[in-house]
Structures are given as C-alpha cells and as structure tokens.
Amino acid sequence: QVQLVESGGGLVQAGGSLRLSCAASGRTFSSYAMGWFRQALGKEREFVAAISWNGGSIDYADSVKGRFISSRDNAKNTVYLQMNSLKPEDTAVYYCAVAAVRYYLSRREANYNYWGQGTQVTVSS
C-alpha cells in the first residue's frame, strides 16, 4: 500500500522558516517527480513546487520562488520543502504528491496520483 506522510508543519511568525518532509512508503519513487501543493482555507488547492526524479529540475510557483527550496533523498524515499521568509499568505495545508508518470514533471494536480494527508502551516503576522 502506497503511503505519503508529511511532517514539519506548525505555527511560525512571519519571516520565519519551516522544513516540511514527505516520506513515501509502499514502493520506491526514485523514478518519479514529486510535487508540493497547498490549500488555504476557502481557496482551491494550488501548485507550490515540483522536483524531478533526480532533483535535477525544480519548478516553483512564482509566489514562492526565491523563498522555498525543494529537495529529495531517493535513498530515503523522502522529499523536502524548505520554506524561508514565510508570509501570512503562505498559511495553508501543504500536500506532497507523486507524479503518475515516470520522469514527468508537472504543475497540474491531475498528473499526480498519490497524495499525502497534508500538514498545516500557519504563519502569524
């Protein structure tokens, strides 16, 4: 059974940092891109970042570019999202996901077929 478990969320003041982790189990994901998405209260889920299977390509939403850094450790089947200079508008539930197709990097939710349960990030002003 495939399972993704996010951790590292919490409450932080504006300007602070958090590091999210997403541990995958049930199979290896080393050939698949991993994505980060977030959903704020009352809003649709949106793309945050996606990292290619080997970490060689990383795509970021404009809203987080320069502040967030995604990385992965395939030996640990884990992907990370380092979030710096956090803003109140970053408050959301953050989800990690696995791409459905090998070696395919995408911003579209429909291209991801396994999702974690989400972790809450709250940034106070």
PDB file of C-alpha atoms in Angstrom:
ATOM      1  CA  GLN A   1       0.000   0.000   0.000  1.00  0.00           C
ATOM      2  CA  VAL A   2       1.420   3.340  -1.069  1.00  0.00           C
ATOM      3  CA  GLN A   3       1.556   5.944   1.653  1.00  0.00           C
ATOM      4  CA  LEU A   4       2.866   9.503   1.793  1.00  0.00           C
ATOM      5  CA  VAL A   5       3.278  11.137   5.177  1.00  0.00           C
ATOM      6  CA  GLU A   6       4.021  14.823   5.510  1.00  0.00           C
ATOM      7  CA  SER A   7       5.536  16.321   8.635  1.00  0.00           C
ATOM      8  CA  GLY A   8       7.159  19.525   9.798  1.00  0.00           C
ATOM      9  CA  GLY A   9       4.208  21.865   9.693  1.00  0.00           C
ATOM     10  CA  GLY A  10       3.337  24.192  12.517  1.00  0.00           C
ATOM     11  CA  LEU A  11       2.942  27.766  13.648  1.00  0.00           C
ATOM     12  CA  VAL A  12       5.643  30.288  12.824  1.00  0.00           C
ATOM     13  CA  GLN A  13       5.946  34.046  12.800  1.00  0.00           C
ATOM     14  CA  ALA A  14       6.241  35.961   9.574  1.00  0.00           C
ATOM     15  CA  GLY A  15       9.814  35.912   8.361  1.00  0.00           C
ATOM     16  CA  GLY A  16      10.472  32.547   9.935  1.00  0.00           C
ATOM     17  CA  SER A  17      11.255  29.190   8.404  1.00  0.00           C
ATOM     18  CA  LEU A  18       9.879  25.681   8.385  1.00  0.00           C
ATOM     19  CA  ARG A  19      11.021  22.494   6.725  1.00  0.00           C
ATOM     20  CA  LEU A  20       8.431  20.052   5.510  1.00  0.00           C
ATOM     21  CA  SER A  21       9.209  16.417   4.880  1.00  0.00           C
ATOM     22  CA  CYS A  22       7.267  13.871   2.894  1.00  0.00           C
ATOM     23  CA  ALA A  23       8.170  10.251   3.456  1.00  0.00           C
ATOM     24  CA  ALA A  24       6.937   7.722   0.938  1.00  0.00           C
ATOM     25  CA  SER A  25       6.444   4.052   1.584  1.00  0.00           C
ATOM     26  CA  GLY A  26       4.966   1.070  -0.183  1.00  0.00           C
ATOM     27  CA  ARG A  27       7.165   1.349  -3.254  1.00  0.00           C
ATOM     28  CA  THR A  28      10.123   3.287  -4.494  1.00  0.00           C
ATOM     29  CA  PHE A  29       9.552   6.675  -6.106  1.00  0.00           C
ATOM     30  CA  SER A  30      13.050   7.353  -7.340  1.00  0.00           C
ATOM     31  CA  SER A  31      11.861   7.447 -10.986  1.00  0.00           C
ATOM     32  CA  TYR A  32       9.011   9.862 -10.312  1.00  0.00           C
ATOM     33  CA  ALA A  33       8.713  13.576  -9.873  1.00  0.00           C
ATOM     34  CA  MET A  34       7.306  14.748  -6.572  1.00  0.00           C
ATOM     35  CA  GLY A  35       5.107  17.770  -6.125  1.00  0.00           C
ATOM     36  CA  TRP A  36       4.096  20.113  -3.350  1.00  0.00           C
ATOM     37  CA  PHE A  37       0.710  21.759  -3.328  1.00  0.00           C
ATOM     38  CA  ARG A  38      -1.152  23.835  -0.775  1.00  0.00           C
ATOM     39  CA  GLN A  39      -4.706  24.758   0.017  1.00  0.00           C
ATOM     40  CA  ALA A  40      -5.664  27.785   2.051  1.00  0.00           C
ATOM     41  CA  LEU A  41      -8.989  27.940   3.829  1.00  0.00           C
ATOM     42  CA  GLY A  42     -11.734  28.708   1.368  1.00  0.00           C
ATOM     43  CA  LYS A  43      -9.440  28.506  -1.657  1.00  0.00           C
ATOM     44  CA  GLU A  44      -8.603  25.922  -4.256  1.00  0.00           C
ATOM     45  CA  ARG A  45      -5.516  23.823  -3.960  1.00  0.00           C
ATOM     46  CA  GLU A  46      -2.577  25.345  -5.807  1.00  0.00           C
ATOM     47  CA  PHE A  47       0.798  24.273  -7.063  1.00  0.00           C
ATOM     48  CA  VAL A  48       3.828  25.172  -4.953  1.00  0.00           C
ATOM     49  CA  ALA A  49       6.812  23.226  -6.283  1.00  0.00           C
ATOM     50  CA  ALA A  50       7.769  20.122  -8.199  1.00  0.00           C
ATOM     51  CA  ILE A  51      11.078  18.298  -8.236  1.00  0.00           C
ATOM     52  CA  SER A  52      12.185  15.888 -10.923  1.00  0.00           C
ATOM     53  CA  TRP A  53      13.053  12.279 -10.246  1.00  0.00           C
ATOM     54  CA  ASN A  54      16.733  13.019  -9.659  1.00  0.00           C
ATOM     55  CA  GLY A  55      16.402  16.540  -8.312  1.00  0.00           C
ATOM     56  CA  GLY A  56      17.967  17.980 -11.438  1.00  0.00           C
ATOM     57  CA  SER A  57      14.946  20.084 -12.330  1.00  0.00           C
ATOM     58  CA  ILE A  58      12.821  22.003  -9.884  1.00  0.00           C
ATOM     59  CA  ASP A  59       9.828  24.162 -10.728  1.00  0.00           C
ATOM     60  CA  TYR A  60       8.396  26.733  -8.346  1.00  0.00           C
ATOM     61  CA  ALA A  61       5.271  28.813  -8.292  1.00  0.00           C
ATOM     62  CA  ASP A  62       6.059  32.496  -8.687  1.00  0.00           C
ATOM     63  CA  SER A  63       4.641  33.177  -5.241  1.00  0.00           C
ATOM     64  CA  VAL A  64       7.333  31.073  -3.538  1.00  0.00           C
ATOM     65  CA  LYS A  65      10.261  31.396  -5.913  1.00  0.00           C
ATOM     66  CA  GLY A  66      13.360  32.601  -4.102  1.00  0.00           C
ATOM     67  CA  ARG A  67      11.924  31.675  -0.696  1.00  0.00           C
ATOM     68  CA  PHE A  68      11.166  27.938  -0.910  1.00  0.00           C
ATOM     69  CA  ILE A  69      13.599  25.189  -1.784  1.00  0.00           C
ATOM     70  CA  SER A  70      12.612  21.651  -2.680  1.00  0.00           C
ATOM     71  CA  SER A  71      14.994  18.720  -2.434  1.00  0.00           C
ATOM     72  CA  ARG A  72      14.832  14.966  -2.263  1.00  0.00           C
ATOM     73  CA  ASP A  73      16.719  11.987  -0.934  1.00  0.00           C
ATOM     74  CA  ASN A  74      15.860   8.962  -3.023  1.00  0.00           C
ATOM     75  CA  ALA A  75      17.741   6.642  -0.697  1.00  0.00           C
ATOM     76  CA  LYS A  76      15.253   7.632   1.997  1.00  0.00           C
ATOM     77  CA  ASN A  77      12.273   7.908  -0.349  1.00  0.00           C
ATOM     78  CA  THR A  78      11.751  11.382   1.076  1.00  0.00           C
ATOM     79  CA  VAL A  79      11.194  14.812  -0.394  1.00  0.00           C
ATOM     80  CA  TYR A  80      11.630  18.100   1.445  1.00  0.00           C
ATOM     81  CA  LEU A  81      10.338  21.639   1.201  1.00  0.00           C
ATOM     82  CA  GLN A  82      12.435  24.253   2.960  1.00  0.00           C
ATOM     83  CA  MET A  83      10.294  27.333   3.447  1.00  0.00           C
ATOM     84  CA  ASN A  84      12.044  30.592   4.284  1.00  0.00           C
ATOM     85  CA  SER A  85      10.870  34.172   4.717  1.00  0.00           C
ATOM     86  CA  LEU A  86       7.384  32.910   5.378  1.00  0.00           C
ATOM     87  CA  LYS A  87       4.455  35.244   4.931  1.00  0.00           C
ATOM     88  CA  PRO A  88       0.933  35.113   6.360  1.00  0.00           C
ATOM     89  CA  GLU A  89      -0.332  34.325   2.859  1.00  0.00           C
ATOM     90  CA  ASP A  90       1.668  31.087   2.968  1.00  0.00           C
ATOM     91  CA  THR A  91      -0.774  29.792   5.576  1.00  0.00           C
ATOM     92  CA  ALA A  92      -2.344  26.625   4.197  1.00  0.00           C
ATOM     93  CA  VAL A  93      -2.435  22.870   4.371  1.00  0.00           C
ATOM     94  CA  TYR A  94       0.534  21.577   2.424  1.00  0.00           C
ATOM     95  CA  TYR A  95       0.370  18.333   0.489  1.00  0.00           C
ATOM     96  CA  CYS A  96       3.003  16.261  -1.229  1.00  0.00           C
ATOM     97  CA  ALA A  97       2.189  14.082  -4.188  1.00  0.00           C
ATOM     98  CA  VAL A  98       3.812  11.614  -6.553  1.00  0.00           C
ATOM     99  CA  ALA A  99       3.611  12.001 -10.306  1.00  0.00           C
ATOM    100  CA  ALA A 100       1.660   9.354 -12.143  1.00  0.00           C
ATOM    101  CA  VAL A 101       4.136   9.011 -14.997  1.00  0.00           C
ATOM    102  CA  ARG A 102       7.827   8.301 -14.660  1.00  0.00           C
ATOM    103  CA  TYR A 103      10.234  11.164 -15.310  1.00  0.00           C
ATOM    104  CA  TYR A 104       7.385  13.612 -15.937  1.00  0.00           C
ATOM    105  CA  LEU A 105       7.496  16.978 -14.144  1.00  0.00           C
ATOM    106  CA  SER A 106       4.207  18.817 -13.964  1.00  0.00           C
ATOM    107  CA  ARG A 107       2.351  21.604 -12.186  1.00  0.00           C
ATOM    108  CA  ARG A 108      -1.034  20.026 -12.754  1.00  0.00           C
ATOM    109  CA  GLU A 109      -2.759  18.151  -9.951  1.00  0.00           C
ATOM    110  CA  ALA A 110      -4.249  15.725 -12.426  1.00  0.00           C
ATOM    111  CA  ASN A 111      -0.769  14.431 -13.202  1.00  0.00           C
ATOM    112  CA  TYR A 112      -0.241  13.230  -9.636  1.00  0.00           C
ATOM    113  CA  ASN A 113      -1.871  10.054  -8.417  1.00  0.00           C
ATOM    114  CA  TYR A 114      -0.689   9.582  -4.833  1.00  0.00           C
ATOM    115  CA  TRP A 115      -1.228  12.219  -2.178  1.00  0.00           C
ATOM    116  CA  GLY A 116      -0.343  12.695   1.440  1.00  0.00           C
ATOM    117  CA  GLN A 117      -2.809  13.690   4.112  1.00  0.00           C
ATOM    118  CA  GLY A 118      -1.419  17.201   4.395  1.00  0.00           C
ATOM    119  CA  THR A 119       0.277  19.206   7.113  1.00  0.00           C
ATOM    120  CA  GLN A 120      -0.895  22.575   8.401  1.00  0.00           C
ATOM    121  CA  VAL A 121       1.382  25.579   8.111  1.00  0.00           C
ATOM    122  CA  THR A 122       0.263  28.739   9.876  1.00  0.00           C
ATOM    123  CA  VAL A 123       2.201  31.972   9.584  1.00  0.00           C
ATOM    124  CA  SER A 124       1.287  34.708  12.019  1.00  0.00           C
ATOM    125  CA  SER A 125       1.811  38.381  11.269  1.00  0.00           C
TER     126      SER A 125
END
